[in-house]
Each structure stands twice: as structure tokens, then as C-alpha cells.
Short mmCIF file of C-alpha atoms and ligand atoms in Angstrom, two decimals:
data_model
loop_
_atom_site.label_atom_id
_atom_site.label_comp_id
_atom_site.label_asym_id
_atom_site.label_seq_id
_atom_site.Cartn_x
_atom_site.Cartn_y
_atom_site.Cartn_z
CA UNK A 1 -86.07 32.75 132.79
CA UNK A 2 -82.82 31.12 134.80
CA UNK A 3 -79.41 32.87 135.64
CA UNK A 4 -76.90 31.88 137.46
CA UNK A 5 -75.31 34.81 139.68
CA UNK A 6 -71.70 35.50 140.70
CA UNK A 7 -72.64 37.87 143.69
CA UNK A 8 -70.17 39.73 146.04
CA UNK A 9 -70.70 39.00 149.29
CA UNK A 10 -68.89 40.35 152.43
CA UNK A 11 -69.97 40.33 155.83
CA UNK A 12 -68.97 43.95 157.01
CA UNK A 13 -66.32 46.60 155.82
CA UNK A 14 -63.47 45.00 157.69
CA UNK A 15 -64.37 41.36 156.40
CA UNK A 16 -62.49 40.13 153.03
CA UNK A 17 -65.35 39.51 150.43
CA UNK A 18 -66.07 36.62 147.93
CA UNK A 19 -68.13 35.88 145.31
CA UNK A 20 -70.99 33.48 145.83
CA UNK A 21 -73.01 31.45 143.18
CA UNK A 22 -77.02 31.71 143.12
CA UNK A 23 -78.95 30.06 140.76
CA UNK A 24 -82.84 31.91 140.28
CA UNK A 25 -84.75 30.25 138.35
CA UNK A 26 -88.90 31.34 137.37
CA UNK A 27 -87.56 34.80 136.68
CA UNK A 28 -90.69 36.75 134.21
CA UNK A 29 -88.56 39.02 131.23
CA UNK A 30 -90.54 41.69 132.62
CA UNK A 31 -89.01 41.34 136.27
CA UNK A 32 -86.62 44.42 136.81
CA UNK A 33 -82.94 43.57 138.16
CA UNK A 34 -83.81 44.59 141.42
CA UNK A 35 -87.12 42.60 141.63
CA UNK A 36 -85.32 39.67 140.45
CA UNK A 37 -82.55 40.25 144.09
CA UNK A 38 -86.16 40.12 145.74
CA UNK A 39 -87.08 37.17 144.45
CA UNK A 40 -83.67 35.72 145.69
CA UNK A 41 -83.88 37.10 148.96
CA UNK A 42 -87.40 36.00 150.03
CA UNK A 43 -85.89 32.51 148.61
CA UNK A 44 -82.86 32.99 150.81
CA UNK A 45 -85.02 33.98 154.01
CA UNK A 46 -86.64 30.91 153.23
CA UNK A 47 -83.64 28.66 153.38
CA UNK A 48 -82.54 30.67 156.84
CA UNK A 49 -79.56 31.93 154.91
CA UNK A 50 -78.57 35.65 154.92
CA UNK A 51 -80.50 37.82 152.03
CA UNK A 52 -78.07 39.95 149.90
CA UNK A 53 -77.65 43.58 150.87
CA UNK A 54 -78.35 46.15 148.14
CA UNK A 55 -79.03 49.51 147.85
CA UNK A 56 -82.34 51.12 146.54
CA UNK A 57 -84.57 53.44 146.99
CA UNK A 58 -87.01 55.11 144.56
CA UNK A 59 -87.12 52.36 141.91
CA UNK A 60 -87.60 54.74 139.15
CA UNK A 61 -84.28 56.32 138.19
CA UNK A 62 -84.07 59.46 139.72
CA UNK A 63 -82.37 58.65 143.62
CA UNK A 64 -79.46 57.44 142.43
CA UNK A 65 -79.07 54.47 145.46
CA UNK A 66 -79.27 51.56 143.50
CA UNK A 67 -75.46 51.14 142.07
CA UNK A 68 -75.15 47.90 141.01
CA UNK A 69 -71.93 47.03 138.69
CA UNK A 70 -73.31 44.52 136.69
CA UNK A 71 -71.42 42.26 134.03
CA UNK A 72 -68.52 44.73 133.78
CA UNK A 73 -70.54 47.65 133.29
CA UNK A 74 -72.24 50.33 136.34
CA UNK A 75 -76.16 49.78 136.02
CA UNK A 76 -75.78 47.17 133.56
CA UNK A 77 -75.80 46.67 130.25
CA UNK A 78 -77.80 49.01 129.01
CA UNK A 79 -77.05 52.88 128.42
CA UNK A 80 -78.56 55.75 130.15
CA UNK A 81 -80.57 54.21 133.04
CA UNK A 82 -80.04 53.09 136.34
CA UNK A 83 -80.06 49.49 137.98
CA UNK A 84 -83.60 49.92 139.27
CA UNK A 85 -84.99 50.69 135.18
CA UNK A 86 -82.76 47.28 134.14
CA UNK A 87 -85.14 44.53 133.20
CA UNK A 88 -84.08 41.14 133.02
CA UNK A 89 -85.57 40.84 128.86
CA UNK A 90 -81.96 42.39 128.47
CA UNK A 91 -80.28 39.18 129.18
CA UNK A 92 -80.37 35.75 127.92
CA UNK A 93 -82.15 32.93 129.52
CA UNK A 94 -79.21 30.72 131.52
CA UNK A 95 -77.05 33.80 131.76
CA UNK A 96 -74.28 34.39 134.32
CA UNK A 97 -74.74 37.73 135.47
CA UNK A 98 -71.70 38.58 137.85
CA UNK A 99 -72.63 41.72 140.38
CA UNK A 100 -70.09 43.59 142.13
CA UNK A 101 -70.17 46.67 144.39
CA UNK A 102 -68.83 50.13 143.19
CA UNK A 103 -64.61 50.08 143.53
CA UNK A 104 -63.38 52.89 144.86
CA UNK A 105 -61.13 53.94 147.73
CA UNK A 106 -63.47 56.52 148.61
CA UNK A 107 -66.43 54.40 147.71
CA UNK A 108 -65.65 51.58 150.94
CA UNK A 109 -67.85 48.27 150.54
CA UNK A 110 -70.10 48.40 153.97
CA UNK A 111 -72.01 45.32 153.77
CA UNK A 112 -72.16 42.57 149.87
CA UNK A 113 -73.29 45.05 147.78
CA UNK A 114 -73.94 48.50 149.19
CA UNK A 115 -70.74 51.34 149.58
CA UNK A 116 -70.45 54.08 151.21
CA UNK A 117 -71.27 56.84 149.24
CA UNK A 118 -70.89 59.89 151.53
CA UNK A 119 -67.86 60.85 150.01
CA UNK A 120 -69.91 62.42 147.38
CA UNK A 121 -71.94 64.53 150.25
CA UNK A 122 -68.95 65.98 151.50
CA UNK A 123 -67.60 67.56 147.97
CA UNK A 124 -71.17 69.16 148.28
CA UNK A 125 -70.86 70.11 151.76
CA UNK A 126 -67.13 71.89 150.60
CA UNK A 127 -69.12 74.23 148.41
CA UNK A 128 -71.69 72.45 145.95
CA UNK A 129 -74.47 75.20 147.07
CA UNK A 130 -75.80 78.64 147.30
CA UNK A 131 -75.24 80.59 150.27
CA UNK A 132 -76.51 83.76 148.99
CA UNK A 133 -79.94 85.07 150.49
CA UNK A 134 -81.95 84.13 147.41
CA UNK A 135 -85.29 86.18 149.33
CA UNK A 136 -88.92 84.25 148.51
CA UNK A 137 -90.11 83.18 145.43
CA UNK A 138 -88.72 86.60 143.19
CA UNK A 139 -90.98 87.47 139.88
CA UNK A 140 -89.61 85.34 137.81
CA UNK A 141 -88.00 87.55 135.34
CA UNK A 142 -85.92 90.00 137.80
CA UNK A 143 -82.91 87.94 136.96
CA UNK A 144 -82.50 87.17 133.52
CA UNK A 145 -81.69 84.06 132.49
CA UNK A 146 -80.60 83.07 129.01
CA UNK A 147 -82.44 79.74 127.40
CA UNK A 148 -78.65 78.39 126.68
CA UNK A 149 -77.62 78.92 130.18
CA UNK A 150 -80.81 77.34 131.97
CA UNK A 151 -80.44 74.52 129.32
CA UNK A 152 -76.67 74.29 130.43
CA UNK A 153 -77.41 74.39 133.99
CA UNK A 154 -80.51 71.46 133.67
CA UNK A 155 -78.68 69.37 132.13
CA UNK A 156 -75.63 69.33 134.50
CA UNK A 157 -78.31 68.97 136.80
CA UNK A 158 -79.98 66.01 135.80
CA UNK A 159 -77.17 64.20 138.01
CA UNK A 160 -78.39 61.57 140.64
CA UNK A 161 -74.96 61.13 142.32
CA UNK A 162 -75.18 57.96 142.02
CA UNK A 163 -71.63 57.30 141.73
CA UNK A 164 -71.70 55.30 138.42
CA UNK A 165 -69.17 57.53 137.08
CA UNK A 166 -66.72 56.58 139.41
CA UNK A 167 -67.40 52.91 139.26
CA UNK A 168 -67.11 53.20 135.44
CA UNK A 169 -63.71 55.20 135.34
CA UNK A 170 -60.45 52.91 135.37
CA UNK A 171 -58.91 56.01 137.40
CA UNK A 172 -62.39 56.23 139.82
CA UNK A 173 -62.13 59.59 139.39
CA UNK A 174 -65.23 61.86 140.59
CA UNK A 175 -64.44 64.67 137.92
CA UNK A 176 -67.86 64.15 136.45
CA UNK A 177 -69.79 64.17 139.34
CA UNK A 178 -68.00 67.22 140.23
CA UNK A 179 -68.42 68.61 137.49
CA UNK A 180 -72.45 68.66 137.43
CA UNK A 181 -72.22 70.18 140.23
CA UNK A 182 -70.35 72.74 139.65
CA UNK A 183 -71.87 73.78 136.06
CA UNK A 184 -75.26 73.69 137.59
CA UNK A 185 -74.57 76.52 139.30
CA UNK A 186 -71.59 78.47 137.69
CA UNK A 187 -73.53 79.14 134.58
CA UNK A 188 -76.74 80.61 136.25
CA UNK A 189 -76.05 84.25 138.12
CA UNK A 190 -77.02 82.85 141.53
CA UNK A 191 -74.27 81.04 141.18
CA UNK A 192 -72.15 82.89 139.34
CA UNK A 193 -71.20 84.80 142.65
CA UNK A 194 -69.64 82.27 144.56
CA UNK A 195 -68.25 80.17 141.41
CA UNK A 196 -64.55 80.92 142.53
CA UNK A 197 -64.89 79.42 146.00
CA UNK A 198 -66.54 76.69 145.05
CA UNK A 199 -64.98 74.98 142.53
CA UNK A 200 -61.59 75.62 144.80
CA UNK A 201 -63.26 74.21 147.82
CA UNK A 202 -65.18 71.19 145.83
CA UNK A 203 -61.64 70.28 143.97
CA UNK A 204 -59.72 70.38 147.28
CA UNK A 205 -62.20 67.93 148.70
CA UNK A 206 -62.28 65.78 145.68
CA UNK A 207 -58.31 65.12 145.80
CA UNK A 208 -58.49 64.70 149.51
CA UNK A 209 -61.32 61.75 149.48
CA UNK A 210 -58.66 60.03 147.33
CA UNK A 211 -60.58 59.99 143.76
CA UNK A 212 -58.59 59.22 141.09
CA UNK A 213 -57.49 61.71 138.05
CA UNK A 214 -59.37 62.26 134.92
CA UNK A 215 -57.93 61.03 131.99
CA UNK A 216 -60.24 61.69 129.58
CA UNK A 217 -61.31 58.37 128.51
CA UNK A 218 -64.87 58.95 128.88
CA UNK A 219 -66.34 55.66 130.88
CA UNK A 220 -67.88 58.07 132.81
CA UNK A 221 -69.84 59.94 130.34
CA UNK A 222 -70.75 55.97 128.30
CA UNK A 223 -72.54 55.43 132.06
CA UNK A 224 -73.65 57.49 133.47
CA UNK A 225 -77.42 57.12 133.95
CA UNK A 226 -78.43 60.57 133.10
CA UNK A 227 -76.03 61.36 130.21
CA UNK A 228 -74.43 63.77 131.53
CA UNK A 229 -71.01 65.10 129.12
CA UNK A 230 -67.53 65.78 128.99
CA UNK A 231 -68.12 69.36 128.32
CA UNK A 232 -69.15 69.86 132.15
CA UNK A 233 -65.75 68.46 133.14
CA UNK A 234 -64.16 70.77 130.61
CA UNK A 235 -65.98 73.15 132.26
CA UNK A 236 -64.83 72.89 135.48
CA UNK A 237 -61.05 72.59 133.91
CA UNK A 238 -62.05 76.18 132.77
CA UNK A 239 -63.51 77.44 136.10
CA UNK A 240 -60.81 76.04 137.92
CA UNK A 241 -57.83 77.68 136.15
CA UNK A 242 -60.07 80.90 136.63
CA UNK A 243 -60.35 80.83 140.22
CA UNK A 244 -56.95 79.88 140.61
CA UNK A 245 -55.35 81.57 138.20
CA UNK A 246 -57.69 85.04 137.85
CA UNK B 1 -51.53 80.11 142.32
CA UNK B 2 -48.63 78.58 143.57
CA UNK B 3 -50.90 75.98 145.08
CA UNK B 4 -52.62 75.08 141.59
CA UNK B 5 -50.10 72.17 140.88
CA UNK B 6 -50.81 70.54 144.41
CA UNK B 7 -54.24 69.93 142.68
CA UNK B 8 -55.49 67.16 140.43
CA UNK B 9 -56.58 69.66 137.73
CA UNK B 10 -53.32 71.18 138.11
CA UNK B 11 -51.28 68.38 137.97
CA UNK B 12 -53.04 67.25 134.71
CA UNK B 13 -52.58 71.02 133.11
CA UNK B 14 -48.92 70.10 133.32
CA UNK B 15 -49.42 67.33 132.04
CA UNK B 16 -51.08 68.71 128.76
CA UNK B 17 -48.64 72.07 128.56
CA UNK B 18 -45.93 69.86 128.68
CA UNK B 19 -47.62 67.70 125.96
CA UNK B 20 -48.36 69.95 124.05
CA UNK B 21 -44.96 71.29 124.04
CA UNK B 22 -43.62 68.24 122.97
CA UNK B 23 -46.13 67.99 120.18
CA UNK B 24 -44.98 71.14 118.91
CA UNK B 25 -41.19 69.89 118.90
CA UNK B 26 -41.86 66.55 117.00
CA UNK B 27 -42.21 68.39 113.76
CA UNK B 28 -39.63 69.88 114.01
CA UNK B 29 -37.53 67.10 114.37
CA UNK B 30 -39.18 65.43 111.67
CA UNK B 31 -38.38 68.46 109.30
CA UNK B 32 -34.76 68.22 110.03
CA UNK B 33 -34.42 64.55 109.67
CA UNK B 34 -36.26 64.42 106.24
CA UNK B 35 -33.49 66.61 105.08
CA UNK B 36 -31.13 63.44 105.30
CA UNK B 37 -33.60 61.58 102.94
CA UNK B 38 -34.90 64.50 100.67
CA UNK B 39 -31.33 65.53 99.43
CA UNK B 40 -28.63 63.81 97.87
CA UNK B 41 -25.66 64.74 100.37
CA UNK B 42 -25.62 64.53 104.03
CA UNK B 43 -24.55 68.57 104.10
CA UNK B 44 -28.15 70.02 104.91
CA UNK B 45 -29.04 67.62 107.64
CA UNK B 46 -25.22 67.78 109.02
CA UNK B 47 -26.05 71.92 108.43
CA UNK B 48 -29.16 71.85 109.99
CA UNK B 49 -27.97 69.34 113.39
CA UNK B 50 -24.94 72.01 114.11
CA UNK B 51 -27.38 74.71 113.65
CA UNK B 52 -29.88 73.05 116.49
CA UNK B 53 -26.88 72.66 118.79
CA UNK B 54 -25.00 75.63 118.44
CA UNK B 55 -27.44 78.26 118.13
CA UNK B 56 -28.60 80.17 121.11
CA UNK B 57 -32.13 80.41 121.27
CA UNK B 58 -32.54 76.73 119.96
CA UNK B 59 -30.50 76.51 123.41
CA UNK B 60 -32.62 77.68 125.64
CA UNK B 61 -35.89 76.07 123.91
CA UNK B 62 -33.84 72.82 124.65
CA UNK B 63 -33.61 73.29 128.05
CA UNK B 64 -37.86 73.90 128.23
CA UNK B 65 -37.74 70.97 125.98
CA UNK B 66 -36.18 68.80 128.17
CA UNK B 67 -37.90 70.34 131.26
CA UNK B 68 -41.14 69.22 129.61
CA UNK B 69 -39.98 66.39 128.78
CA UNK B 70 -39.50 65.37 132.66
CA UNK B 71 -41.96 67.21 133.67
CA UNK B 72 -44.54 65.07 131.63
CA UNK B 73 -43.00 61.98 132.36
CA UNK B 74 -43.01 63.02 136.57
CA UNK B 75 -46.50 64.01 136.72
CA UNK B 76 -47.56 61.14 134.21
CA UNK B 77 -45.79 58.55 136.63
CA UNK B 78 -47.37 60.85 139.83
CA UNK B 79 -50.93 60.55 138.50
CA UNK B 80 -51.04 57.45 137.53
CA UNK B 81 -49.75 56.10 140.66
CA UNK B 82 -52.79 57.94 142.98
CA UNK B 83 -55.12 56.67 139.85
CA UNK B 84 -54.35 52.90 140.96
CA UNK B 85 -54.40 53.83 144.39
CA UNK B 86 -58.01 55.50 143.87
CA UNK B 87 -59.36 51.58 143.53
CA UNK B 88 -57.35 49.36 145.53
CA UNK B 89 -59.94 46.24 145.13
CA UNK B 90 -60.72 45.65 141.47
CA UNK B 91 -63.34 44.35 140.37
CA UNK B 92 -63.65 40.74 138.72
CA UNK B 93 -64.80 42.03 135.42
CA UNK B 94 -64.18 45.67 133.83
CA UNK B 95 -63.50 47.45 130.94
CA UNK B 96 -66.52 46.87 129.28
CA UNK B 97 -67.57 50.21 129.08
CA UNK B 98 -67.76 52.50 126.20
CA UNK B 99 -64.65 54.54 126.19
CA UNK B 100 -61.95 56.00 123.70
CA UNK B 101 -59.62 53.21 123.36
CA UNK B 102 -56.70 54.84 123.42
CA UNK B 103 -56.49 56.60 126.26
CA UNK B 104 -56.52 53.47 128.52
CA UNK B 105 -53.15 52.35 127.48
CA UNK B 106 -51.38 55.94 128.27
CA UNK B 107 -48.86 54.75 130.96
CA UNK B 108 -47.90 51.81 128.72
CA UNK B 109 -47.48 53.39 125.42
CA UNK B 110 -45.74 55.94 127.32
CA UNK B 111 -43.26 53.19 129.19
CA UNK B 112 -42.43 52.14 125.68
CA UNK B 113 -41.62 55.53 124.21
CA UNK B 114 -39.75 56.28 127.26
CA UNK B 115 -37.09 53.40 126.74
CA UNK B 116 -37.06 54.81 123.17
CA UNK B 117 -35.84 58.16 124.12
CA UNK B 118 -33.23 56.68 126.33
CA UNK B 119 -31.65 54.42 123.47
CA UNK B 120 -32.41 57.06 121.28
CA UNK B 121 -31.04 60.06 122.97
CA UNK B 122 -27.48 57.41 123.97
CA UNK B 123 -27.38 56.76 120.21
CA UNK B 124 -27.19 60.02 118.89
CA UNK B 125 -27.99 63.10 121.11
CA UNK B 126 -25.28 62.20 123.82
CA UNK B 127 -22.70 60.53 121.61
CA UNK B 128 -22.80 64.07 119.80
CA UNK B 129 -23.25 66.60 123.10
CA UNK B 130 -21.29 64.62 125.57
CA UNK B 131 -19.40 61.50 123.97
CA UNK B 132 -17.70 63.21 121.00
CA UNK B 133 -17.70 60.26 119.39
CA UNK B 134 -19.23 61.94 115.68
CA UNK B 135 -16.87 61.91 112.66
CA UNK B 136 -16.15 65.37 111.54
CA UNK B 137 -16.73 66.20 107.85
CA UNK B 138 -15.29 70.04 106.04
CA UNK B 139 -18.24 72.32 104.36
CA UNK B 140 -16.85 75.22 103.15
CA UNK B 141 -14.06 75.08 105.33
CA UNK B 142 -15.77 74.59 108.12
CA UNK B 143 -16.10 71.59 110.44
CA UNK B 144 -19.14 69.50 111.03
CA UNK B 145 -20.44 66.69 113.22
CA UNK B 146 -21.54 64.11 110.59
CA UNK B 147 -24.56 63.18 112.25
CA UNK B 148 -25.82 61.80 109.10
CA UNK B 149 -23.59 59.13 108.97
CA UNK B 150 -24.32 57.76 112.67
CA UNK B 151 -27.55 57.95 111.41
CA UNK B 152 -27.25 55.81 107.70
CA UNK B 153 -25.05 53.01 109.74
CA UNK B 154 -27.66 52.89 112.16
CA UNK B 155 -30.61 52.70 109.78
CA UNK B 156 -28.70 49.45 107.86
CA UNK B 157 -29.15 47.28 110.75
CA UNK B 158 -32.28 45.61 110.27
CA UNK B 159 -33.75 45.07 113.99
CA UNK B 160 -32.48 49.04 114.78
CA UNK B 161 -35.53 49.71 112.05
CA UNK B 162 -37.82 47.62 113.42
CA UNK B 163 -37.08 48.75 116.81
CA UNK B 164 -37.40 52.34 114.97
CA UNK B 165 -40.90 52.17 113.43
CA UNK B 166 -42.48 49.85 116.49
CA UNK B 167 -41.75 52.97 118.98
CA UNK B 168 -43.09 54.80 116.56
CA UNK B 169 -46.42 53.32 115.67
CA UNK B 170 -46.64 53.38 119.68
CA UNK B 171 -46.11 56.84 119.80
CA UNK B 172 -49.01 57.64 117.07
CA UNK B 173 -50.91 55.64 119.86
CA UNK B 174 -50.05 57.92 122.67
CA UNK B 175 -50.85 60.91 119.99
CA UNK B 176 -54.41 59.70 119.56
CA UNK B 177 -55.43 60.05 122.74
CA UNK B 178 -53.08 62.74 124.03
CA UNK B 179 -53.67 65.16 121.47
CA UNK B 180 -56.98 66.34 121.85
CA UNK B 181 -57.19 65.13 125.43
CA UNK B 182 -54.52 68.00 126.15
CA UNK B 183 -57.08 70.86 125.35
CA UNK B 184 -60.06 69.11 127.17
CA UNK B 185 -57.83 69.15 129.95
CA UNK B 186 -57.02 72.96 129.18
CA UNK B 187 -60.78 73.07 129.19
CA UNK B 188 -61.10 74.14 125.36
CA UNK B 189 -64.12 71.98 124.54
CA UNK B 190 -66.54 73.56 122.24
CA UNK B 191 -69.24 71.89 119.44
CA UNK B 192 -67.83 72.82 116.74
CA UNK B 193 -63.85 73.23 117.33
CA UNK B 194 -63.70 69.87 119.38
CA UNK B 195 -64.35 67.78 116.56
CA UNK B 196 -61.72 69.87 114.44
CA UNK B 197 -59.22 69.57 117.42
CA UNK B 198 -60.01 65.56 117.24
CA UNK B 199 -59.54 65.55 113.62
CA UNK B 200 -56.01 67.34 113.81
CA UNK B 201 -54.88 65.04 116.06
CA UNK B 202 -55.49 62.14 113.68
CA UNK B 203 -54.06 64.00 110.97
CA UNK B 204 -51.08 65.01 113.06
CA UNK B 205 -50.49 61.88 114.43
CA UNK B 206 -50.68 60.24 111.10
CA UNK B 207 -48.28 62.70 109.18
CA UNK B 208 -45.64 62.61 112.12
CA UNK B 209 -45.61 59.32 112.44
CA UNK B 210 -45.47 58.29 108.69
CA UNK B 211 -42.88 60.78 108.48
CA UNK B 212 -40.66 59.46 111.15
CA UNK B 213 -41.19 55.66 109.94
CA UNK B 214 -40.44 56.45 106.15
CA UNK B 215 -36.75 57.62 107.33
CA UNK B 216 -35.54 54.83 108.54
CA UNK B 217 -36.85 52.46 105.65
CA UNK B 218 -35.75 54.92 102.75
CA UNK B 219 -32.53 54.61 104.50
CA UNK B 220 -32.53 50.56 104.62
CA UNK B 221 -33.83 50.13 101.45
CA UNK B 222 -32.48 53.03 98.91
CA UNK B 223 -29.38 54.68 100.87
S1 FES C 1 -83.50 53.08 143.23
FE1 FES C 1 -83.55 55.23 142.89
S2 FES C 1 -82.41 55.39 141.07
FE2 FES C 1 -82.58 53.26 141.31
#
């Protein structure tokens, strides 16, 4: 298969970007997006000219490095997976694929394709854990946890951080980010004992990185690789007003 | 507690109180107006407008009313302002994701309704409150403002209607999205009231705004 890619380049964080046109041509269906930048970048190295800086790191959907914005969408066209699990059957031979960085204040391009993503470390490092002496590996039924609860909690917790919510959302707000991280805790009793600190401490650091504000539109939750809902976010709403409020 | 509003989440709970509030006003407002179309004489809307202004609790609801009114409008303007600032390089192509269409036009829709309730509120809220400018009209004995009639002449001039029902079908498109979006913010999300909550807001939104747009052409048409 042949594309023709639109791809953002810029030299550092300071330098003003632009897109630049590649044509790749030879490209099997079965290639996946990122394979495809190899292929380009051993051709580049090739040529002497600079390969194109992207993220990646597990290739199989569960490190969350490889944010790509691809054709107007984060990860692609495709629902529920990541930029790594995109294969290049999903577009049309002769395509122009256009592929941007994540936009975000807090998300600052550091070299063509890759951000900075360590704004989403430091909402954890506010309050996204346990600090309570949890002891070695308990029985396993001492604390009782209800199926609905651990189901709750797992499924908050199925987030990669791999930003995609942010890219998605026309406000790049981190609310649903956030808000894995805080149900995947604040529903389980671990967790339940710091809940009030952390979602205070987690929301503080959130405004302060300079996210945007939810508006419920839902890009986020369309996007995001691990399908991850609304509900959390509504969550956090709730466990918000009750640490503030309470 | 005092520090909630300094917060994004409690920013946008004023946001949806206030909304709310003003949700639960429009109704009203509706009721009273279809009095000038359901009855034969002006008397029961002129009745019901001097009872809005001159009684005392209405009073003091209008003074919330108005408060939420700015306050919506001030942390609507607030928000959105940090939300562009949150992505100060866009990108080339967006918008192509999956989301409720509605809610990405907020600020606009509300811009719109906003120089609405300026003409609006010059056209008939001041004119009566501050202006004086009403004709008076004798129930009983008693004098009235004849609101109704401010009303009637201005729901004969053809582009007044249009203007009239455009705002509104722009309002039913904030409704759509702010409706339930107001208790997802208040974090009231649940499986099976959510989908109730979304269907009320349709059903609001579409009774509301029918309402308000049939006024103005029963007026042009059969007044
Ligand atoms: S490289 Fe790890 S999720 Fe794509």
C-alpha cells in the first residue's frame, strides 16, 4: 500500500513546528501504524535526513506511550485501541494520513511527535496512591470486597494514561484521567480511607497544570483506548463535593 | 468550603445550579405568557405580570434569578476562556471524534441567547420596571401595566418573530446539552435514571421551546 503523510515536525520545544510531506510506498495491510514510521525512518536514515521522533514502548496496548493523533482522531481511527494495535488495512491505499502530536498546554511538544506527558505523573504524585501500611500479602478475604466494587475499581483501572483523553477533548481537560484514578481507589476500602485527601489534592493539581474544564461532551470517553466512562468523572464530581463540602 | 469555587469542579457546579435554576424559571415564564394566547382578553396575562412584579416573594426569587443569571453567564465566560487557553496550538484537523453534538457549541448558542435577553429584557422587562413607558388599563378599578399590548404590537412586526423563534430554537440547543449535563456535573449519573434525566431534557426542551415559539406566531397570525 502507498500514503502520503502530513507529519509534524519540530526540532525542539522552543522551535515553531511544521508539517512535512512523506510519501511510503510498499507498505503490507498487515504493517501496524507504528511499523509503517519504521519503515520511514530506516528510509530516512538512508537518505541522511533526520528520522521522525515518536513515542512507544510496549507495542501491545497496555503502556500507554504511543499517542499519536492521527487523521483528527487520538490513536486513530479506530475505537478502543491504541496507536501501536492500529494497522494500516484500516486505511485506503493512496491515503493522506495527517499525524499530529497531543495539544495541550500541559502536554508541551518536546521533539515532532512526542509531548511531555509528566503532567499526568504529578496529579498522581498529589495523591493518586495508597499510603496506608497495607502489611504482606493479607488472606485474601480479611477485607471484604463486593464483586460490584472490584468490578468498579478494574475498570477505572484499566487506564494507560496515555493522555488520549486530553488530546481528544476540545477543552484538553484531564477530568477522565483523573477520574480513573481516583475511582480505582475510592470505591475499594484501602482506599476508601484517604478518598477525601486525594481527590482534593489530585483536583488542585489538575487546575494548576492548566487542563482545561470538562464539559461533558464526551471525546474523551469515544477515545479513549481502554473505554473507560463518564460515570468515573461523575464520580469524582461526587467525591469531590464530599470532601469539600462533608 | 469557601475554597470549592476556586476549583474547576466548583466552578462548573455553579455553572449547573445556576442552570438549573434557570431551567426551573423558563416554565414559568412560559405559563404566564400562554395566558396572553389561551384567553380572549389581555386581563389574566396583564393580572398575572403585576402579580410577578409586585409580589414579595416573587421579589426576592428575582433577585436569585438574576444572580443566576450572571452568575452562569460569569463562570460560563471564565471557563471557557482557561478551556482555550488549556490548548494554545491547535491542531490541523479535529473534531472528528465521537461526541454529543451539542455540547460543543455551548459558548455560541449561549452568545446568541445572551443578546436575546438584552433586547428582550430593554423591550419589555425595563420599559415596565424602570422606563414606565406601559399603557395603563382599569380591572376592577384597579390599575394595570398593559403588558399585553407591548407584547401584541411587538409580535405584528414580522422580523421581531423571526428574531423571536431563531433565539429560541437556539436556546432548545443550549437545553440539549445543558440539561442533563447539569446533573453529570452534580455527579448524579446512574444506569437507569441517566437515561430518564436525558430523556427529560429532550422532552423539556421540546415543550419549552414549542411553547415559547407558538406565542409569537398565534400572535402574528390570529391576534
Ligand atoms: S506502545 Fe505501549 S500502548 Fe502503544
Amino acid at each position: 500500500m502507498d500514503f502520503i503523510l502530513k507529519i509534524w515536525r519540530q526540532q525542539d520545544s522552543q522551535a515553531k513546528g511544521k508539517f512535512e510531506t512523506y510519501q511510503v510506498t510498499g507498505i503490507s495491510p498487515d504493517c501496524s501504524f507504528l511499523e509503517m514510521l519504521d519503515i520511514l525512518n530506516n528510509r530516512l536514515i538512508d537518505r541522511f535526513e533526520k528520522p521522525i521522533c515518536y513515542d512507544h514502548d510496549c507495542r501491545e496496548g497496555i503502556c500507554g506511550s504511543c499517542g499519536l493523533y492521527i487523521n483528527g482522531r487520538p490513536h486513530g481511527p479506530d475505537s478502543a485501541i491504541t496507536t501501536c494495535q492500529l494497522h494500516m488495512r484500516r486505511f485506503r491505499d493512496g491515503d493522506t494520513i495527517i499525524v499530529e502530536p497531543w495539544r495541550a498546554k500541559p502536554f508541551p511538544v518536546i521533539k515532532d511527535l512526542v509531548v511531555d506527558r509528566s503532567a499526568f505523573d504529578e496529579i498522581i504524585m498529589a495523591g493518586g496512591y495508597i499510603s496506608v501500611h497495607t502489611g504482606s500479602a493479607p488472606e485474601a478475604n480479611t477485607i471484604a470486597v463486593p464483586k460490584v466494587k472490584a468490578e468498579i475499581s478494574m475498570d477505572a483501572a484499566a487506564c494507560i494514561g496515555c493522555g488520549a483523553c486530553v488530546a481528544a477533548c476540545k477543552n484538553a481537560s484531564a477530568m477522565l484521567f483523573v477520574a480513573s484514578k481516583i475511582s480505582q481507589l475510592a470505591v475499594l476500602p484501602q482506599g476508601i480511607v484517604e478518598a477525601k485527601e486525594r481527590v482534593r489534592k489530585m483536583v488542585a493539581r489538575m487546575d494548576e497544570l492548566g487542563f482545561g474544564n470538562c464539559t461533558n461532551t464526551g471525546a474523551c470517553e469515544a477515545e479513549c483506548p481502554k473505554g473507560i466512562s463518564l460515570t468515573h468523572i461523575a464520580r469524582l464530581n461526587r467525591e469531590y463535593f464530599a470532601a469539600k463540602l462533608l | 468550603m469557601s475554597i470549592i469555587f476556586n476549583s474547576s469542579i466548583g466552578k462548573k457546579l455553579i455553572m449547573s445550579l445556576a442552570g438549573l435554576f434557570l431551567i426551573a424559571f423558563l416554565p414559568v415564564h412560559l405559563g404566564i405568557n400562554l395566558c396572553l394566547i389561551l384567553y380572549d382578553t389581555r386581563e389574566v396575562f396583564n393580572k398575572a405580570a403585576h402579580f410577578m412584579s409586585n409580589n414579595l416573594i416573587i421579589k426576592v426569587i428575582e433577585i436569585f434569578l438574576f444572580a443566576g443569571l450572571i452568575l452562569h453567564i460569569f463562570y460560563g465566560i471564565y471557563l471557557q476562556i482557561q478551556n482555550w487557553m488549556a490548548r494554545p496550538v491547535r491542531y490541523k484537523i479535529e473534531n472528528y471524534s465521537q461526541t454529543s453534538f451539542f455540547s460543543k457549541f455551548m459558548i455560541h448558542t449561549a452568545a446568541i441567547i445572551a443578546v436575546f435577553l438584552v433586547i428582550h429584557l430593554s423591550n419589555f422587562y425595563f420599559k415596565s420596571k424602570i422606563f414606565g413607558e406601559v399603557p395603563i388599563v382599569i380591572y376592577d378599578g384597579k390599575a394595570y401595566h398593559d403588558l399585553g399590548i407591548l407584547v401584541i404590537e411587538k409580535f405584528k412586526i414580522p422580523g421581531f418573530v423571526w428574531f423571536y423563534i431563531g433565539c429560541f430554537l437556539f436556546l432548545a440547543f443550549h437545553l440539549l446539552h445543558g440539561f442533563h449535563s447539569a446533573f453529570q456535573t452534580l455527579g448524579l449519573d446512574h444506569k437507569v435514571y441517566t437515561p430518564v434525566i436525558k430523556s427529560l431534557g429532550w422532552l423539556y426542551t421540546l415543550l419549552v421551546s414549542v411553547g415559547f415559539i407558538l406565542i409569537p406566531i398565534y400572535i402574528y397570525f390570529l391576534v
